[in-house]
Amino acid sequence: MDEQKYNLEESLAELDQLFYLSAKETDKTACEALAEKARIIYEQYPESEEIALRYAITLLISSNKQTELKEIEATAEKLEKLQQKFLESHDIALQYAVISVNLSIKQTGLEERMATAEKLEKLQQKFQESHDIALEYARILAILSTKQTGLKERMATAEKLEKLQQKFQESHDIAEAFAAT
């Protein structure tokens, strides 16, 4: 048992180092290699939320270096699977929320963006008290509204943003997203 705990602590330390390196890394290929190393460690301890969170953060950092839609979609899918495995983890959910916004920026079709926004809406409903997740949801709604052409669609999006703004009245960022629609 002590050896298992020691190995877990060693893996956490290694993941912390990978996280630090990936945050400093500017090369996409190097970031993806670091994310792959993080995945290998995660697969050794698939029930550890701490390890899953570090893997999720490494994936998010890696996605920030990706430029192609397909790459970001694949990384977002990995993060979505982590979020679904650790349903109660706010921190993993937040990583997924952030990558969802990044993904929606790259998406060109309205239907794609709507599907991404719907996933984030469900996540926000699960973590209703989380300002951070609400902010990411507000951002995705603001992005979505720029592509909506129908008045009913835009009004529905504006109403969702208004509800968020009313719930988080102190948030200037959510108010800004609401004002942009």
PDB file of C-alpha atoms in Angstrom:
ATOM      1  CA  MET A   1       0.000   0.000   0.000  1.00  0.00           C
ATOM      2  CA  ASP A   2       2.818   2.427   0.869  1.00  0.00           C
ATOM      3  CA  GLU A   3       4.546   1.652  -2.427  1.00  0.00           C
ATOM      4  CA  GLN A   4       1.326   2.369  -4.308  1.00  0.00           C
ATOM      5  CA  LYS A   5       0.965   5.725  -2.531  1.00  0.00           C
ATOM      6  CA  TYR A   6       4.612   6.521  -3.249  1.00  0.00           C
ATOM      7  CA  ASN A   7       4.143   5.710  -6.950  1.00  0.00           C
ATOM      8  CA  LEU A   8       1.040   7.902  -7.076  1.00  0.00           C
ATOM      9  CA  GLU A   9       2.926  10.781  -5.452  1.00  0.00           C
ATOM     10  CA  GLU A  10       5.803  10.298  -7.902  1.00  0.00           C
ATOM     11  CA  SER A  11       3.344  10.371 -10.804  1.00  0.00           C
ATOM     12  CA  LEU A  12       1.714  13.541  -9.450  1.00  0.00           C
ATOM     13  CA  ALA A  13       5.129  15.191  -9.205  1.00  0.00           C
ATOM     14  CA  GLU A  14       5.965  14.114 -12.754  1.00  0.00           C
ATOM     15  CA  LEU A  15       2.644  15.485 -14.004  1.00  0.00           C
ATOM     16  CA  ASP A  16       3.301  18.771 -12.216  1.00  0.00           C
ATOM     17  CA  GLN A  17       6.604  18.967 -14.073  1.00  0.00           C
ATOM     18  CA  LEU A  18       4.898  18.158 -17.400  1.00  0.00           C
ATOM     19  CA  PHE A  19       2.273  20.816 -16.662  1.00  0.00           C
ATOM     20  CA  TYR A  20       5.005  23.370 -15.949  1.00  0.00           C
ATOM     21  CA  LEU A  21       6.937  22.434 -19.093  1.00  0.00           C
ATOM     22  CA  SER A  22       3.860  22.505 -21.326  1.00  0.00           C
ATOM     23  CA  ALA A  23       2.876  25.936 -19.991  1.00  0.00           C
ATOM     24  CA  LYS A  24       6.302  27.286 -20.999  1.00  0.00           C
ATOM     25  CA  GLU A  25       6.498  25.417 -24.303  1.00  0.00           C
ATOM     26  CA  THR A  26       5.710  27.286 -27.516  1.00  0.00           C
ATOM     27  CA  ASP A  27       6.148  24.409 -29.953  1.00  0.00           C
ATOM     28  CA  LYS A  28       2.933  22.533 -30.765  1.00  0.00           C
ATOM     29  CA  THR A  29       4.664  19.187 -31.322  1.00  0.00           C
ATOM     30  CA  ALA A  30       6.466  19.396 -27.991  1.00  0.00           C
ATOM     31  CA  CYS A  31       3.207  20.286 -26.207  1.00  0.00           C
ATOM     32  CA  GLU A  32       1.461  17.330 -27.798  1.00  0.00           C
ATOM     33  CA  ALA A  33       4.318  15.038 -26.720  1.00  0.00           C
ATOM     34  CA  LEU A  34       3.972  16.326 -23.150  1.00  0.00           C
ATOM     35  CA  ALA A  35       0.206  15.749 -23.298  1.00  0.00           C
ATOM     36  CA  GLU A  36       0.868  12.195 -24.501  1.00  0.00           C
ATOM     37  CA  LYS A  37       3.186  11.585 -21.540  1.00  0.00           C
ATOM     38  CA  ALA A  38       0.458  12.944 -19.252  1.00  0.00           C
ATOM     39  CA  ARG A  39      -2.038  10.542 -20.855  1.00  0.00           C
ATOM     40  CA  ILE A  40       0.236   7.584 -20.187  1.00  0.00           C
ATOM     41  CA  ILE A  41       0.522   8.542 -16.517  1.00  0.00           C
ATOM     42  CA  TYR A  42      -3.245   9.093 -16.306  1.00  0.00           C
ATOM     43  CA  GLU A  43      -3.877   5.614 -17.744  1.00  0.00           C
ATOM     44  CA  GLN A  44      -1.794   4.137 -14.915  1.00  0.00           C
ATOM     45  CA  TYR A  45      -4.110   5.811 -12.356  1.00  0.00           C
ATOM     46  CA  PRO A  46      -7.459   6.217 -14.155  1.00  0.00           C
ATOM     47  CA  GLU A  47      -9.387   6.617 -10.885  1.00  0.00           C
ATOM     48  CA  SER A  48      -7.255   9.463  -9.547  1.00  0.00           C
ATOM     49  CA  GLU A  49      -9.012  12.799  -9.913  1.00  0.00           C
ATOM     50  CA  GLU A  50      -5.783  14.656  -9.113  1.00  0.00           C
ATOM     51  CA  ILE A  51      -3.978  12.968 -11.991  1.00  0.00           C
ATOM     52  CA  ALA A  52      -6.977  13.416 -14.297  1.00  0.00           C
ATOM     53  CA  LEU A  53      -7.007  17.147 -13.520  1.00  0.00           C
ATOM     54  CA  ARG A  54      -3.340  17.536 -14.364  1.00  0.00           C
ATOM     55  CA  TYR A  55      -3.894  15.611 -17.586  1.00  0.00           C
ATOM     56  CA  ALA A  56      -6.882  17.863 -18.372  1.00  0.00           C
ATOM     57  CA  ILE A  57      -4.809  21.009 -17.831  1.00  0.00           C
ATOM     58  CA  THR A  58      -2.037  19.632 -20.038  1.00  0.00           C
ATOM     59  CA  LEU A  59      -4.612  18.896 -22.757  1.00  0.00           C
ATOM     60  CA  LEU A  60      -5.978  22.434 -22.505  1.00  0.00           C
ATOM     61  CA  ILE A  61      -2.506  23.944 -22.783  1.00  0.00           C
ATOM     62  CA  SER A  62      -1.771  21.709 -25.763  1.00  0.00           C
ATOM     63  CA  SER A  63      -5.011  22.794 -27.456  1.00  0.00           C
ATOM     64  CA  ASN A  64      -3.941  26.425 -27.196  1.00  0.00           C
ATOM     65  CA  LYS A  65      -1.084  25.621 -29.578  1.00  0.00           C
ATOM     66  CA  GLN A  66      -3.302  23.770 -32.049  1.00  0.00           C
ATOM     67  CA  THR A  67      -4.493  25.653 -35.112  1.00  0.00           C
ATOM     68  CA  GLU A  68      -6.520  23.081 -37.023  1.00  0.00           C
ATOM     69  CA  LEU A  69     -10.168  22.483 -36.164  1.00  0.00           C
ATOM     70  CA  LYS A  70      -9.777  18.683 -36.286  1.00  0.00           C
ATOM     71  CA  GLU A  71      -6.918  18.804 -33.767  1.00  0.00           C
ATOM     72  CA  ILE A  72      -8.872  20.947 -31.324  1.00  0.00           C
ATOM     73  CA  GLU A  73     -11.953  18.743 -31.764  1.00  0.00           C
ATOM     74  CA  ALA A  74      -9.916  15.636 -30.914  1.00  0.00           C
ATOM     75  CA  THR A  75      -8.429  17.284 -27.831  1.00  0.00           C
ATOM     76  CA  ALA A  76     -11.840  18.597 -26.750  1.00  0.00           C
ATOM     77  CA  GLU A  77     -13.232  15.081 -27.086  1.00  0.00           C
ATOM     78  CA  LYS A  78     -10.529  13.738 -24.757  1.00  0.00           C
ATOM     79  CA  LEU A  79     -11.344  16.437 -22.233  1.00  0.00           C
ATOM     80  CA  GLU A  80     -15.056  15.733 -22.562  1.00  0.00           C
ATOM     81  CA  LYS A  81     -14.425  12.060 -21.734  1.00  0.00           C
ATOM     82  CA  LEU A  82     -12.449  13.072 -18.656  1.00  0.00           C
ATOM     83  CA  GLN A  83     -15.245  15.399 -17.579  1.00  0.00           C
ATOM     84  CA  GLN A  84     -17.819  12.652 -18.040  1.00  0.00           C
ATOM     85  CA  LYS A  85     -15.741  10.254 -15.958  1.00  0.00           C
ATOM     86  CA  PHE A  86     -15.302  12.784 -13.143  1.00  0.00           C
ATOM     87  CA  LEU A  87     -18.771  14.328 -13.193  1.00  0.00           C
ATOM     88  CA  GLU A  88     -18.424  16.006  -9.805  1.00  0.00           C
ATOM     89  CA  SER A  89     -15.071  17.650 -10.500  1.00  0.00           C
ATOM     90  CA  HIS A  90     -15.551  21.374 -10.973  1.00  0.00           C
ATOM     91  CA  ASP A  91     -11.901  21.827 -11.932  1.00  0.00           C
ATOM     92  CA  ILE A  92     -12.010  19.272 -14.745  1.00  0.00           C
ATOM     93  CA  ALA A  93     -15.359  20.687 -15.884  1.00  0.00           C
ATOM     94  CA  LEU A  94     -13.780  24.133 -16.068  1.00  0.00           C
ATOM     95  CA  GLN A  95     -10.978  22.860 -18.326  1.00  0.00           C
ATOM     96  CA  TYR A  96     -13.631  21.357 -20.578  1.00  0.00           C
ATOM     97  CA  ALA A  97     -15.595  24.624 -20.574  1.00  0.00           C
ATOM     98  CA  VAL A  98     -12.536  26.618 -21.622  1.00  0.00           C
ATOM     99  CA  ILE A  99     -11.632  24.244 -24.453  1.00  0.00           C
ATOM    100  CA  SER A 100     -15.268  24.343 -25.611  1.00  0.00           C
ATOM    101  CA  VAL A 101     -15.006  28.113 -26.045  1.00  0.00           C
ATOM    102  CA  ASN A 102     -11.706  27.719 -27.903  1.00  0.00           C
ATOM    103  CA  LEU A 103     -13.335  25.096 -30.110  1.00  0.00           C
ATOM    104  CA  SER A 104     -16.352  27.288 -30.877  1.00  0.00           C
ATOM    105  CA  ILE A 105     -14.043  30.077 -32.030  1.00  0.00           C
ATOM    106  CA  LYS A 106     -12.599  27.731 -34.676  1.00  0.00           C
ATOM    107  CA  GLN A 107     -15.934  26.234 -35.709  1.00  0.00           C
ATOM    108  CA  THR A 108     -17.404  27.798 -38.827  1.00  0.00           C
ATOM    109  CA  GLY A 109     -20.897  26.353 -38.963  1.00  0.00           C
ATOM    110  CA  LEU A 110     -23.792  27.594 -36.888  1.00  0.00           C
ATOM    111  CA  GLU A 111     -24.993  24.049 -36.123  1.00  0.00           C
ATOM    112  CA  GLU A 112     -21.557  23.047 -34.801  1.00  0.00           C
ATOM    113  CA  ARG A 113     -21.453  26.083 -32.548  1.00  0.00           C
ATOM    114  CA  MET A 114     -24.983  25.454 -31.324  1.00  0.00           C
ATOM    115  CA  ALA A 115     -24.089  21.861 -30.416  1.00  0.00           C
ATOM    116  CA  THR A 116     -21.017  23.033 -28.512  1.00  0.00           C
ATOM    117  CA  ALA A 117     -23.066  25.717 -26.733  1.00  0.00           C
ATOM    118  CA  GLU A 118     -25.675  23.117 -25.738  1.00  0.00           C
ATOM    119  CA  LYS A 119     -23.004  20.929 -24.151  1.00  0.00           C
ATOM    120  CA  LEU A 120     -21.720  23.896 -22.202  1.00  0.00           C
ATOM    121  CA  GLU A 121     -25.252  24.845 -21.172  1.00  0.00           C
ATOM    122  CA  LYS A 122     -25.677  21.393 -19.593  1.00  0.00           C
ATOM    123  CA  LEU A 123     -22.352  21.768 -17.847  1.00  0.00           C
ATOM    124  CA  GLN A 124     -23.328  25.186 -16.506  1.00  0.00           C
ATOM    125  CA  GLN A 125     -26.621  23.764 -15.235  1.00  0.00           C
ATOM    126  CA  LYS A 126     -24.688  21.074 -13.365  1.00  0.00           C
ATOM    127  CA  PHE A 127     -22.393  23.665 -11.776  1.00  0.00           C
ATOM    128  CA  GLN A 128     -24.946  26.437 -11.344  1.00  0.00           C
ATOM    129  CA  GLU A 129     -23.001  28.302  -8.680  1.00  0.00           C
ATOM    130  CA  SER A 130     -19.743  28.374 -10.628  1.00  0.00           C
ATOM    131  CA  HIS A 131     -18.984  31.843 -11.907  1.00  0.00           C
ATOM    132  CA  ASP A 132     -16.052  30.491 -13.932  1.00  0.00           C
ATOM    133  CA  ILE A 133     -18.144  27.975 -15.868  1.00  0.00           C
ATOM    134  CA  ALA A 134     -20.948  30.534 -16.263  1.00  0.00           C
ATOM    135  CA  LEU A 135     -18.423  32.953 -17.747  1.00  0.00           C
ATOM    136  CA  GLU A 136     -17.272  30.382 -20.315  1.00  0.00           C
ATOM    137  CA  TYR A 137     -20.919  29.672 -21.144  1.00  0.00           C
ATOM    138  CA  ALA A 138     -21.527  33.418 -21.565  1.00  0.00           C
ATOM    139  CA  ARG A 139     -18.535  33.652 -23.889  1.00  0.00           C
ATOM    140  CA  ILE A 140     -19.754  30.777 -26.038  1.00  0.00           C
ATOM    141  CA  LEU A 141     -23.218  32.352 -26.231  1.00  0.00           C
ATOM    142  CA  ALA A 142     -21.703  35.664 -27.328  1.00  0.00           C
ATOM    143  CA  ILE A 143     -19.703  33.842 -30.022  1.00  0.00           C
ATOM    144  CA  LEU A 144     -22.816  31.952 -31.095  1.00  0.00           C
ATOM    145  CA  SER A 145     -24.863  35.148 -31.381  1.00  0.00           C
ATOM    146  CA  THR A 146     -22.424  36.582 -33.932  1.00  0.00           C
ATOM    147  CA  LYS A 147     -23.343  33.789 -36.352  1.00  0.00           C
ATOM    148  CA  GLN A 148     -27.076  33.735 -35.734  1.00  0.00           C
ATOM    149  CA  THR A 149     -29.082  35.482 -38.430  1.00  0.00           C
ATOM    150  CA  GLY A 150     -32.634  34.914 -37.258  1.00  0.00           C
ATOM    151  CA  LEU A 151     -34.180  37.304 -34.769  1.00  0.00           C
ATOM    152  CA  LYS A 152     -35.753  34.480 -32.713  1.00  0.00           C
ATOM    153  CA  GLU A 153     -32.405  32.703 -32.399  1.00  0.00           C
ATOM    154  CA  ARG A 154     -30.610  35.858 -31.296  1.00  0.00           C
ATOM    155  CA  MET A 155     -33.369  36.732 -28.829  1.00  0.00           C
ATOM    156  CA  ALA A 156     -33.202  33.255 -27.288  1.00  0.00           C
ATOM    157  CA  THR A 157     -29.430  33.572 -26.923  1.00  0.00           C
ATOM    158  CA  ALA A 158     -29.778  37.063 -25.435  1.00  0.00           C
ATOM    159  CA  GLU A 159     -32.323  35.737 -22.921  1.00  0.00           C
ATOM    160  CA  LYS A 160     -29.903  33.015 -21.804  1.00  0.00           C
ATOM    161  CA  LEU A 161     -27.190  35.621 -21.368  1.00  0.00           C
ATOM    162  CA  GLU A 162     -29.562  37.883 -19.464  1.00  0.00           C
ATOM    163  CA  LYS A 163     -30.357  35.052 -17.020  1.00  0.00           C
ATOM    164  CA  LEU A 164     -26.651  34.477 -16.466  1.00  0.00           C
ATOM    165  CA  GLN A 165     -26.077  38.175 -15.938  1.00  0.00           C
ATOM    166  CA  GLN A 166     -28.920  38.351 -13.412  1.00  0.00           C
ATOM    167  CA  LYS A 167     -27.534  35.379 -11.493  1.00  0.00           C
ATOM    168  CA  PHE A 168     -23.984  36.758 -11.490  1.00  0.00           C
ATOM    169  CA  GLN A 169     -24.711  40.466 -11.195  1.00  0.00           C
ATOM    170  CA  GLU A 170     -21.235  41.296  -9.920  1.00  0.00           C
ATOM    171  CA  SER A 171     -19.563  39.849 -13.018  1.00  0.00           C
ATOM    172  CA  HIS A 172     -18.447  42.539 -15.415  1.00  0.00           C
ATOM    173  CA  ASP A 173     -17.311  39.886 -17.910  1.00  0.00           C
ATOM    174  CA  ILE A 174     -20.735  38.239 -18.105  1.00  0.00           C
ATOM    175  CA  ALA A 175     -22.374  41.677 -18.369  1.00  0.00           C
ATOM    176  CA  GLU A 176     -20.006  42.486 -21.232  1.00  0.00           C
ATOM    177  CA  ALA A 177     -20.937  39.270 -23.064  1.00  0.00           C
ATOM    178  CA  PHE A 178     -24.617  40.117 -22.562  1.00  0.00           C
ATOM    179  CA  ALA A 179     -24.114  43.654 -23.858  1.00  0.00           C
ATOM    180  CA  ALA A 180     -22.388  42.306 -26.974  1.00  0.00           C
ATOM    181  CA  THR A 181     -25.494  40.394 -28.115  1.00  0.00           C
TER     182      THR A 181
END
